[in-house]
Structures are given as structure tokens and as C-alpha cells.
Short mmCIF file of C-alpha atoms in Angstrom, two decimals:
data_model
loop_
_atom_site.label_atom_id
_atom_site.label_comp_id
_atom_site.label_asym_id
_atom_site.label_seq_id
_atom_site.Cartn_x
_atom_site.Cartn_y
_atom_site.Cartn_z
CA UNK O 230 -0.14 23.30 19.12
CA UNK O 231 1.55 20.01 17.87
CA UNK O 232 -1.86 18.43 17.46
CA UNK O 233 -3.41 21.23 16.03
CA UNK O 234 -0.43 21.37 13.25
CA UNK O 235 -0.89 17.77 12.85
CA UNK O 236 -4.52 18.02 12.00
CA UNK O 237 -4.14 20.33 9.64
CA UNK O 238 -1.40 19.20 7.55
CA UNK O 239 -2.99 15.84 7.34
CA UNK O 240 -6.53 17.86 6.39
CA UNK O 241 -4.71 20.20 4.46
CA UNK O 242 -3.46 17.70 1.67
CA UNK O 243 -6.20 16.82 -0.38
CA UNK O 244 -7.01 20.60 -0.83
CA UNK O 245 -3.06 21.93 -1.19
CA UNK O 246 -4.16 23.04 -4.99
CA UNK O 247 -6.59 25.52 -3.38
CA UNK O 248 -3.58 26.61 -0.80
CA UNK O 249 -1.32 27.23 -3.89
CA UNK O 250 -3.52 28.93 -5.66
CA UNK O 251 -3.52 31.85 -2.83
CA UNK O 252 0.02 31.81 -2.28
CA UNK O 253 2.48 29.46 -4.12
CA UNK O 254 3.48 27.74 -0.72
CA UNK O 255 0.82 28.13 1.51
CA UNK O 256 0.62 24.41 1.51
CA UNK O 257 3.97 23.92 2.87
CA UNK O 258 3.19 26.13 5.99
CA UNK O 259 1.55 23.46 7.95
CA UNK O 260 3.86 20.62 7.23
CA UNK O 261 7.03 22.95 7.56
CA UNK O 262 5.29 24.39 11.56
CA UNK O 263 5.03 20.32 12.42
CA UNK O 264 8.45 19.39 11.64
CA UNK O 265 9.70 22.53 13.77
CA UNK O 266 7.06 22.08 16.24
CA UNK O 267 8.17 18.54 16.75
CA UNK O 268 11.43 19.49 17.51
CA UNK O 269 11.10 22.02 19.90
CA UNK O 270 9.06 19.50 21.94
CA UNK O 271 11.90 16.69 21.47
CA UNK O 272 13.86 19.81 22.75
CA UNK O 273 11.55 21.24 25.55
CA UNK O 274 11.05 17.59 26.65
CA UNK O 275 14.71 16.21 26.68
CA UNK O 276 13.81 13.49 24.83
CA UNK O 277 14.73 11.62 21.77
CA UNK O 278 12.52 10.02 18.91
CA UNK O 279 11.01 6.26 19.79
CA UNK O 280 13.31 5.01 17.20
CA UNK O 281 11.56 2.07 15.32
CA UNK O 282 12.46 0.33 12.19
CA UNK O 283 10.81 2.62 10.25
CA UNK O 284 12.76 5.25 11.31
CA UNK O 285 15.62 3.01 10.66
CA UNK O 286 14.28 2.65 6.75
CA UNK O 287 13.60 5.95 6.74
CA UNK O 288 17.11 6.98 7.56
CA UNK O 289 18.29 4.96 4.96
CA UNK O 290 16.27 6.14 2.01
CA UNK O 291 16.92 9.77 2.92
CA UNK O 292 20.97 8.54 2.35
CA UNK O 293 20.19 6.72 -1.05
CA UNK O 294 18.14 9.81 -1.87
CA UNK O 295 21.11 12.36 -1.29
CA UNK O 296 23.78 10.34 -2.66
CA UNK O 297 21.60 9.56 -5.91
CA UNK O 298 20.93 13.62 -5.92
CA UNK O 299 24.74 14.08 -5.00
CA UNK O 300 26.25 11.98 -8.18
CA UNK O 301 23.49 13.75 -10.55
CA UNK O 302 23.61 16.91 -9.22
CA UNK O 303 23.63 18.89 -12.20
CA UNK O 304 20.56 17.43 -13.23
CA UNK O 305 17.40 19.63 -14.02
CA UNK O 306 15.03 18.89 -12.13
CA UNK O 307 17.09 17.30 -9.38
CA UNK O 308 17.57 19.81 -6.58
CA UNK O 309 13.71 20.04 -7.12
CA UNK O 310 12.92 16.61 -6.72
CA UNK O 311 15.53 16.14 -3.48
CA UNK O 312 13.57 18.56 -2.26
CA UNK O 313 10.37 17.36 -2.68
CA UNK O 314 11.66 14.08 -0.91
CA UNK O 315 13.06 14.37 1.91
CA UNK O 316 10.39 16.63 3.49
CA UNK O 317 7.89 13.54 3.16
CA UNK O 318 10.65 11.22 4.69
CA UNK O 319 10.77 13.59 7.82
CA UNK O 320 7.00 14.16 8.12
CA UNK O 321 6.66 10.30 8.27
CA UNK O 322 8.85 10.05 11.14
CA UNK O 323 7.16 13.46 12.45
CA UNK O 324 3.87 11.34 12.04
CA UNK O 325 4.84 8.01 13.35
CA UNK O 326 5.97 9.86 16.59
CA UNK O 327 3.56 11.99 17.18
CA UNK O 328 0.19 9.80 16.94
CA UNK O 329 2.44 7.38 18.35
CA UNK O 330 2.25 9.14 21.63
CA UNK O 331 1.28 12.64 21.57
CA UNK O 332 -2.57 12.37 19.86
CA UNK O 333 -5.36 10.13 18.55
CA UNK O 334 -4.99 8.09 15.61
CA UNK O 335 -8.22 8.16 15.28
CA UNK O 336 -8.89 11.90 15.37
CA UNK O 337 -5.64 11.85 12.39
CA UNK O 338 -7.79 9.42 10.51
CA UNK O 339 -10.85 11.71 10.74
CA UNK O 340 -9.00 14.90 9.59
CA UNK O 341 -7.98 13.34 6.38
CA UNK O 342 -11.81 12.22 5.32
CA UNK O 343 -12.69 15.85 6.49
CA UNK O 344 -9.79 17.38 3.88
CA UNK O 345 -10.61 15.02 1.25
CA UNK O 346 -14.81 15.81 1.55
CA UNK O 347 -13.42 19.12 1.54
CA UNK O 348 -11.84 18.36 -1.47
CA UNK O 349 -14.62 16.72 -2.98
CA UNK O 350 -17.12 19.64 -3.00
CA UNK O 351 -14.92 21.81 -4.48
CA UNK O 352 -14.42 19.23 -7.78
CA UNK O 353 -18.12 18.41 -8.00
CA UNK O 354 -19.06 22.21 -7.79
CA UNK O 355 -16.64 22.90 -10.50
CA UNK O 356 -18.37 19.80 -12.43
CA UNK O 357 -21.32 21.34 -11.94
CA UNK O 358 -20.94 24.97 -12.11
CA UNK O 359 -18.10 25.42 -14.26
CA UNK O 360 -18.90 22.57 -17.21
CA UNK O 361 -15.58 20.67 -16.54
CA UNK O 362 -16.06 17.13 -18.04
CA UNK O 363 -14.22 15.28 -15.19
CA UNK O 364 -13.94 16.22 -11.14
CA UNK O 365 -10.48 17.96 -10.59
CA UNK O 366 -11.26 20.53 -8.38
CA UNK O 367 -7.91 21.24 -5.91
CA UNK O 368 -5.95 18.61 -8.26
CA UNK O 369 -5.20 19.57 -11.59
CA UNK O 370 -5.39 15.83 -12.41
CA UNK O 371 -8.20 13.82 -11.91
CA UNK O 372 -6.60 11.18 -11.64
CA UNK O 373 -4.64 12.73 -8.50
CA UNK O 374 -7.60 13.73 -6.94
CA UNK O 375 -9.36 10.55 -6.94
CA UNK O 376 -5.83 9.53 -5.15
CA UNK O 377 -7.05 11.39 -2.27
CA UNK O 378 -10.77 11.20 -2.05
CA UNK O 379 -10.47 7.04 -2.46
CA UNK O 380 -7.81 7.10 0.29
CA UNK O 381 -10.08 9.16 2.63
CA UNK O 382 -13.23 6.57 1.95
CA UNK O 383 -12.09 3.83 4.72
CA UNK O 384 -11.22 6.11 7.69
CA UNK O 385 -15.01 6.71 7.87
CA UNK O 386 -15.67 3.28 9.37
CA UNK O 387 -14.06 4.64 12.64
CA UNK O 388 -16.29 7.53 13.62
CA UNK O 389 -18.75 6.81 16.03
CA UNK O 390 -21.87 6.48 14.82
CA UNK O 391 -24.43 5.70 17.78
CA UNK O 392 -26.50 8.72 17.09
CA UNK O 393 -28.61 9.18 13.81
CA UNK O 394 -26.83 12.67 13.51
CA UNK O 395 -23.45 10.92 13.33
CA UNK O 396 -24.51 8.26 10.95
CA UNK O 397 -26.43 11.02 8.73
CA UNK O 398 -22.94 12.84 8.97
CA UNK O 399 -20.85 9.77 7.84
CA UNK O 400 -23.31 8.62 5.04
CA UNK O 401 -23.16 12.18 3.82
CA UNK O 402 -19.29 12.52 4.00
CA UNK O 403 -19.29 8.62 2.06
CA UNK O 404 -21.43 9.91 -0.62
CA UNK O 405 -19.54 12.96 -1.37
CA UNK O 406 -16.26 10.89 -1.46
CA UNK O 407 -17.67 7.99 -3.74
CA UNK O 408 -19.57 10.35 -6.11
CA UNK O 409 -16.91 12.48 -6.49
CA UNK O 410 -14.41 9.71 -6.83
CA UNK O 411 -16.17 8.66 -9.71
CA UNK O 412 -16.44 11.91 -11.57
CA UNK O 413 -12.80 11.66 -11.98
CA UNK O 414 -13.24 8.37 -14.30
CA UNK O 415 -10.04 7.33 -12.74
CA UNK O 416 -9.45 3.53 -13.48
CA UNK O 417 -7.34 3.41 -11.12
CA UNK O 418 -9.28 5.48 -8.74
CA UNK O 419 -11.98 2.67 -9.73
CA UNK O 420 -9.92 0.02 -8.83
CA UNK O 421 -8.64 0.84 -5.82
CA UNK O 422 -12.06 1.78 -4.24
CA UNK O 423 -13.13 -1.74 -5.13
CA UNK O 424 -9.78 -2.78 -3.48
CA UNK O 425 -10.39 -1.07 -0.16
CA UNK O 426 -13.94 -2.26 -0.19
CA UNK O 427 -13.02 -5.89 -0.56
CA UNK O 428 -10.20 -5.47 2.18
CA UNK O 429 -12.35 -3.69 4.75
CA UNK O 430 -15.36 -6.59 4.20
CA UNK O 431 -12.49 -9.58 4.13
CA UNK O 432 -11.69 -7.73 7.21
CA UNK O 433 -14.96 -7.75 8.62
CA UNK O 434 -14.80 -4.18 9.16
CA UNK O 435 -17.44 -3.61 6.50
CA UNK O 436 -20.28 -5.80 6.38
CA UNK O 437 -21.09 -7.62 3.76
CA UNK O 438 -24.87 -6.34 3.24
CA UNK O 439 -23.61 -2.56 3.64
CA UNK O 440 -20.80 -3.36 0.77
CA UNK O 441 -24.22 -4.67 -1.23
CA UNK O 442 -26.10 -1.50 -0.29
CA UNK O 443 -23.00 0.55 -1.12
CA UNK O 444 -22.98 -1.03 -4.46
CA UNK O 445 -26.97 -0.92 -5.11
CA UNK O 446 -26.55 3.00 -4.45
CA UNK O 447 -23.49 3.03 -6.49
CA UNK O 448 -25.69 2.15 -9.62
CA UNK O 449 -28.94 4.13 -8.84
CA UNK O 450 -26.29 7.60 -8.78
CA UNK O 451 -24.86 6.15 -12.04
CA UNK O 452 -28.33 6.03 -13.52
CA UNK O 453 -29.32 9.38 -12.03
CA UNK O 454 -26.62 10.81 -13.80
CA UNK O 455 -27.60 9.09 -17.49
CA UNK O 456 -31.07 9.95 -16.84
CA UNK O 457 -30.61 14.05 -15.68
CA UNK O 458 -27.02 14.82 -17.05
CA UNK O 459 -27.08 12.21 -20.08
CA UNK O 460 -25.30 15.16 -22.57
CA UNK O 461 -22.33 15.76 -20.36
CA UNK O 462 -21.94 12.59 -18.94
CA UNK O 463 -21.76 11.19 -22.84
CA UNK O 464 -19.30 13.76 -23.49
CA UNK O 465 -17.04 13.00 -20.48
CA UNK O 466 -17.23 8.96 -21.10
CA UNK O 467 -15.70 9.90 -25.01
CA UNK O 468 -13.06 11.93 -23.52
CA UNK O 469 -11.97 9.61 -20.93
CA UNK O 470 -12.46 6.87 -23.11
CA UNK O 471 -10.18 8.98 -26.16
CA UNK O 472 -7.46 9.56 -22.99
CA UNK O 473 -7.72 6.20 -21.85
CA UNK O 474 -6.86 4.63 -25.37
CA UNK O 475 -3.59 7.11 -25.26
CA UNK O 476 -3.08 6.33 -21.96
CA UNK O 477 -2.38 2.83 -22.71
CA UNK O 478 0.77 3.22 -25.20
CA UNK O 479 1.63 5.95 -23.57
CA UNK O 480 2.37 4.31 -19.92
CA UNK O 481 3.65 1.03 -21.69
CA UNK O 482 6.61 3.37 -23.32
CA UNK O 483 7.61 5.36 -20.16
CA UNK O 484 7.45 2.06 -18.24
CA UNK O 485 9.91 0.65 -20.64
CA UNK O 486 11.72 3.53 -20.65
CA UNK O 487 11.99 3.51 -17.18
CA UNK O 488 13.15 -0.51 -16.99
CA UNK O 489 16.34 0.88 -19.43
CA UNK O 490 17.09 3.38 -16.79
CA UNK O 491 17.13 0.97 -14.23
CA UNK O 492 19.59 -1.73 -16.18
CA UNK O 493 21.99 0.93 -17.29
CA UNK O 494 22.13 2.14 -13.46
CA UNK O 495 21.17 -0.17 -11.22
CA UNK O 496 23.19 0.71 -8.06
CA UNK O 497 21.95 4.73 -7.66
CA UNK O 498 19.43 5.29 -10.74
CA UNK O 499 19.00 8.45 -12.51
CA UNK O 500 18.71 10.67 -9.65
CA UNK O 501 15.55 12.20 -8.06
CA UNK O 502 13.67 13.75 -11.04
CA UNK O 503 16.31 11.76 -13.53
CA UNK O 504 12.99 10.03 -15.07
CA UNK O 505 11.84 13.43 -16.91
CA UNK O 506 15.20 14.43 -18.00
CA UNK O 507 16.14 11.40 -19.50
CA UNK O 508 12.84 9.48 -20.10
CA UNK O 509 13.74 11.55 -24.53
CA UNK O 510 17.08 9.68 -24.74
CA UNK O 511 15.83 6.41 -22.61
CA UNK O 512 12.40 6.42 -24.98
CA UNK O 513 14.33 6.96 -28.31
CA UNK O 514 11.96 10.03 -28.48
CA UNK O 515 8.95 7.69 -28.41
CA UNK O 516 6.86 10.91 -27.25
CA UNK O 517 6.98 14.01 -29.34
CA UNK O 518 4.98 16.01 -27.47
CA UNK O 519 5.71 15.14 -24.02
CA UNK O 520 9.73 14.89 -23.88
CA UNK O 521 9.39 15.29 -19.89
CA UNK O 522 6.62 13.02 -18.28
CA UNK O 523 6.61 11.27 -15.15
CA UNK O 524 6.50 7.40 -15.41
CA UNK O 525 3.05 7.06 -14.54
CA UNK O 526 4.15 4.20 -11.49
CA UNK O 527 5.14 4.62 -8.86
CA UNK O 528 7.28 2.12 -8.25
CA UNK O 529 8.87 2.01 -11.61
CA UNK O 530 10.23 5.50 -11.35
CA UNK O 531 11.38 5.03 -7.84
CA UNK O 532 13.29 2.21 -9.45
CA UNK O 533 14.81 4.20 -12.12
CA UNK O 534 15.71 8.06 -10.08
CA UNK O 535 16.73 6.11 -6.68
CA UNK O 536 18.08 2.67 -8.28
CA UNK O 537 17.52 -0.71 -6.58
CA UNK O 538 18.48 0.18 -3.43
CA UNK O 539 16.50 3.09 -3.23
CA UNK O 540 13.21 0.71 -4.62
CA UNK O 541 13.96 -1.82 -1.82
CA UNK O 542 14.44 0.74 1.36
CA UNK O 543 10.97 2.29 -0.04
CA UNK O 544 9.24 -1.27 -0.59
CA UNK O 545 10.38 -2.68 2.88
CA UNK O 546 9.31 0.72 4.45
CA UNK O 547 5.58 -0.30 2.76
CA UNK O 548 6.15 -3.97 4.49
CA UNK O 549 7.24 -2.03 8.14
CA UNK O 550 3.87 -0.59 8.01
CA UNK O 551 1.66 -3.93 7.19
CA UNK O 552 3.49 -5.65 9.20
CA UNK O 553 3.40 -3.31 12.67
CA UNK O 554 -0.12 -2.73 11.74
CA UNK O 555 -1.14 -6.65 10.98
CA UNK O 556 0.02 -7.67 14.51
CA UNK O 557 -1.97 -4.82 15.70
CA UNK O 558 -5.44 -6.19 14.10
CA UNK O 559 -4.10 -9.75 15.55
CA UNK O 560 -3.81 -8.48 19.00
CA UNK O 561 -5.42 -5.33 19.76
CA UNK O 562 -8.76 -4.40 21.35
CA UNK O 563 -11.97 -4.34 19.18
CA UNK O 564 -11.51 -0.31 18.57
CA UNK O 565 -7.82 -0.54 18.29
CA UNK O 566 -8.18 -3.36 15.41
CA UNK O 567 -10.58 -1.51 13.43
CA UNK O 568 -8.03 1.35 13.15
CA UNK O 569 -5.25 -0.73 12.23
CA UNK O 570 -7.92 -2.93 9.60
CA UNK O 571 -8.91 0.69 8.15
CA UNK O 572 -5.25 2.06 7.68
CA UNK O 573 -4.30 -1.08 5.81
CA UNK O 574 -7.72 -0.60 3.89
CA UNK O 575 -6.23 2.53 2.58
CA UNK O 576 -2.90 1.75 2.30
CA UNK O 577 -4.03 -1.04 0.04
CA UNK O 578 -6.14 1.36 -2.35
CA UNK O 579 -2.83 3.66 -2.22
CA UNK O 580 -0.73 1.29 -3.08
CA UNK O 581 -3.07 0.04 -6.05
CA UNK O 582 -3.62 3.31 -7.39
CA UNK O 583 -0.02 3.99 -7.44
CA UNK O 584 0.55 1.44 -10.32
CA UNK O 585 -1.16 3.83 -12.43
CA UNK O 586 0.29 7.23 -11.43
CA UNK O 587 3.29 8.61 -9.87
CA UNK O 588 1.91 9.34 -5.89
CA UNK O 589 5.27 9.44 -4.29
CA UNK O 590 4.98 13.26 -3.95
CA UNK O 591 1.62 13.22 -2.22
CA UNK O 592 0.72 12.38 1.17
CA UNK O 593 -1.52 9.74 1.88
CA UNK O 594 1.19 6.93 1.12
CA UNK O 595 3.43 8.46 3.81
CA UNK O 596 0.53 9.16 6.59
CA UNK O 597 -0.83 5.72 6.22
CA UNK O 598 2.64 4.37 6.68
CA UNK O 599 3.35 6.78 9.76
CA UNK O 600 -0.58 5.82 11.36
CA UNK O 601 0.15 2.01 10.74
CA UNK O 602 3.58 2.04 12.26
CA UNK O 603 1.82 4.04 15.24
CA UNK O 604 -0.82 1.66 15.79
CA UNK O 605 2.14 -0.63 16.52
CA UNK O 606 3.38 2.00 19.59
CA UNK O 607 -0.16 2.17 20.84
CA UNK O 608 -0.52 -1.43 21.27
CA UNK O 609 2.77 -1.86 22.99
CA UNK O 610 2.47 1.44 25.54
CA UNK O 611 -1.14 -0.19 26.53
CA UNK O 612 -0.19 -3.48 26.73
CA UNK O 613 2.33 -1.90 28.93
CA UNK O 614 0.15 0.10 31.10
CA UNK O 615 -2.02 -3.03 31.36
CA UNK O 616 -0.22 -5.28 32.60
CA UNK O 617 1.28 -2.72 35.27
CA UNK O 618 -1.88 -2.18 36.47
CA UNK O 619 -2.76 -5.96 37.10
CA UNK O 620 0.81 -5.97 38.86
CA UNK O 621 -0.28 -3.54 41.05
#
């Protein structure tokens, strides 16, 4: 049951908008069954946690988080936004632990491409079907979608693929997850494919002529497209490239906006969901029409709702994971190191896309920090078991 709730809430993500539309929290079923599934083992088992540093980091930003949401309590939006935290903080831990010990990595890594391909058939059926001018499908934001389907693109490099069905199965799942990728326009989503790309053949996970092959294909789809959907795909390019121009000012005023939040309250920010309510005041009512946005980075509006602190505890939980995973890919087995290699792959795109869009509320960043940390657990149980063996 654990790994079966664990599989589907890391599946589950990239399609929640589909969930939601059903029920309003159908979503949160899966994640919510983990978390009490979890327990009941830790209970059943008489066992504690494997406490790590993460978990240590973790701790610590859920404190920073309540006491932020405790001084600005009347705030808005901030029992909303507390609430949207601190259930990602647990499911990291949930997810460190479990594919620590309990289940494959791997088979975690292969639920999320399924989800996100899942995802991706449902945006490019509304581009096709339904006339949209951009791939949204189970994210109202393009941009947000491309968040997940980019993610999703480097844990294909660990499925098997001896058999021609299995390669025909990843090529398949790749092309769905690029093409739709890039029917969002995302820049971002753009940039941190390239990202991944680069890390995985740096990596030597992804071979050099297969990243050239990628590419080559990249460019005959792009000129499919001009040549059999030249209309729409005109149309779309002017729209993004209309939003994009807006984009620009736009992001340069909330980030701004969100610097003056941070040097008037350094110590404890604006509170979780403190960036909409005061980005008006903060902006000098730079925005008219949009008196409530997010910041549109990540890390600047973790900065200004959680303060300095807050920022640090959630970059050094970022560094926990690169770090557990990088001595991983320095000292693990051949399969082992290609898992670690991948996570960071994605992690990296994450973290890329982030600088563009507000993605801590989703939940790639926080699975990829969980899976990296757990590579980390894996090495050290079989290195134990190992050496135990050539004891005996």
C-alpha cells in the first residue's frame, strides 16, 4: 500500500488540474493517504524516521514557516499559503524515507515521466482539438506545465531499454514530453530542457550523438509544424511573443517589489502568501490590473514571505540534495550513478525554470530533493550489506 500511494502521488502531479477538475481536492487524496500511510508503518514497525540532514533542514523551515505565518496571521492569503507549505515539507521527508528504504528509486523516477506523458497528451489534444494557441492541458499555465513535462524528460534515461519494445516505448514517451514541452513556448521551459540536456551529456549519461539526434529531430518537428500548421503556429508565436514583451516589465517590477519586502523585513518576511497582499503597496501600484500576482521567482518570493532565514534553510535544503546525490554519482555502481546523474539532471532544469515562475507549490522541486537525498541512503545501506558479506 505505501508503494502504491507513493506511485501515485508522484504520477499524480503533473495531471492534479484534471483531479481538481472532478472534485476540488481529489489531488490531495494521494499525498494526504502517504503521509498517514507512512505513519502507521513508523507505528506498526516501532521505528523512527532515518533522520538525515535534510530532515534536519526540513524541520527548520517548517519553524520559520509557522512563526512567519504566526506574526502575520491576519494576513489574506496566509492561512492558505501555510497550508500549502508545510504539506510539501512533510511529503519530502515522507519521500526521502520511503525510497530510502521501503521502494525503488527507480520505479519513483518512472512514475513521474508516466504522469507527466500523461500530462502531455492531454495539452497537445487540447492544442489540437480544441484550437488553444499554447499546450496547457492539466495546468492552467503553460508555463507550469512545461514545469512538469521538462522535469519528467531525464528520468527516461533509466528505463531499461534492451528490447526494441522498450526503446520504441521510451522514444515515444521522449517525443511526447519534448513536443509538448515546446507547445507551451515556455522560455523558461526552453531553457531548462537545454539545461538538463547539457547536464545529462556533461554527465555522460546522454551521449553526445543522441543529444545531436535529439536536436536534428527537434528541428524537423519545428518545420513540420511551419509547413502543416503554419496559421496557428503564426498566431501562437505573436501571442507569446505580445506576452513575452509584458512579461519582461512585468517580472522586473514584482522582483523589485519583492527586494523592498525583503529590506524592510529581513528577519521573518511578509509571511507565507505576504508577496500578493502587499506586492500594491511594495510596487507603488506599478500594476493596475494585477494588484495580487505572485513574484514570478522562486527564490525571490521565498525571500520576501519567509525572510532570510527562511531563503537560506530552503537554499541549503537544495545544496543537501546535490550534495548526498554528487557523492552518490562519485561512488556508486554504474546503475546507481545514473540515477543519482538523472535526479540532478532534473533538479537542475527545476531549479532553472524556477527563476522564471513561482514552483514552490508544485512537486517536482520537493521529489527530486527527497530521490537525491535517498540515493544517498541507498548507497550507504549497500555499501553496508557489502562489506558484511565479504566479512562473512
Amino acid at each position: 500500500m505505501l508503494r502504491t500511494l507513493a506511485y501515485a502521488t508522484v504520477a499524480l502531479a503533473p495531471v492534479e488540474g484534471y483531479l481538481t477538475d472532478i472534485q476540488g481536492h481529489l489531488g490531495k487524496v494521494a499525498p494526504s493517504l502517504l503521509i498517514v500511510a507512512w505513519l502507521a508503518t513508523l507505528f506498526r514497525e516501532r521505528r523512527a524516521p532515518r533522520w538525515t540532514l535534510l530532515h534536519a533542514v526540513l524541520a527548520l523551515l517548517a519553524v520559520v514557516v509557522a512563526t512567519s505565518a504566526a506574526v502575520h496571521s491576519p494576513g489574506t492569503f496566509t492561512a492558505a499559503y501555510t497550508l500549502r507549505w508545510l504539506p510539501f515539507l512533510v511529503l519530502a521527508a515522507v519521500l526521502a524515507d520511503v525510497a530510502g528504504h521501503e521502494m525503488s528509486i527507480r520505479g519513483l523516477l518512472v512514475a513521474m515521466s508516466v504522469g507527466a506523458v500523461l500530462a502531455g497528451v492531454g495539452a497537445l489534444c487540447g492544442l489540437l482539438l480544441d484550437g488553444h494557441s499554447r499546450a496547457s492541458g492539466p495546468q492552467p499555465d503553460p508555463n507550469d506545465l512545461a514545469y512538469f513535462l521538462v522535469a519528467a524528460i531525464p528520468p527516461l534515461f533509466i528505463v531499461r531499454r534492451e528490447t526494441w519494445k522498450w526503446r520504441g516505448a521510451v522514444f515515444a514517451a521522449g517525443g511526447v514530453l519534448v513536443t509538448a514541452a515546446l507547445a507551451t513556448f515556455s522560455r523558461g521551459g526552453a531553457l531548462g530542457l537545454l539545461v538538463a540536456a547539457a547536464w545529462l551529456s556533461l554527465r555522460r549519461v546522454l551521449p553526445w550523438r543522441v543529444f545531436a539526434g535529439a536536436a536534428m529531430a527537434v528541428v524537423v518537428l519545428c518545420s513540420g509544424a511551419l509547413l502543416f500548421a503554419g496559421p496557428q503556429l503564426t498566431r501562437a508565436i505573436q501571442e507569446k511573443s505580445f506576452i513575452a514583451a509584458s512579461n519582461v516589465d512585468t517580472r522586473e517590477l514584482r522582483w523589485e517589489a519583492a527586494a523592498r519586502m525583503v529590506a524592510a523585513d529581513p528577519v521573518l518576511g511578509v509571511g507565507p502568501g505576504g508577496f500578493r497582499e502587499a506586492y500594491a503597496a511594495a510596487s507603488h501600484n506599478a500594476e493596475i490590473d494585477e494588484q495580487t500576482p505572485v513574484a514570478h521567482n522562486m527564490y525571490f518570493e521565498v525571500a520576501a514571505e519567509l525572510g532570510l532565514p527562511g531563503l537560506t534553510l530552503f537554499i541549503a535544503m537544495i545544496g543537501v540534495a546535490f550534495t548526498t546525490s554528487e557523492r552518490t554519482v562519485r561512488s556508486a555502481t554504474p546503475a546507481a550513478r545514473t540515477e543519482a546523474v538523472v535526479i540532478q539532471a532534473s533538479l537542475v532544469a527545476v531549479l532553472v525554470m524556477s527563476m522564471f515562475l513561482s514552483e514552490q507549490y508544485y512537486l517536482p522541486l520537493w521529489s527530486l530533493v527527497a530521490l537525491a537525498v535517498a540515493t544517498g541512503f541507498r548507497e550507504h545501506s549497500e555499501g553496508k550489506s557489502c562489506r558484511c558479506v565479504s566479512c562473512t
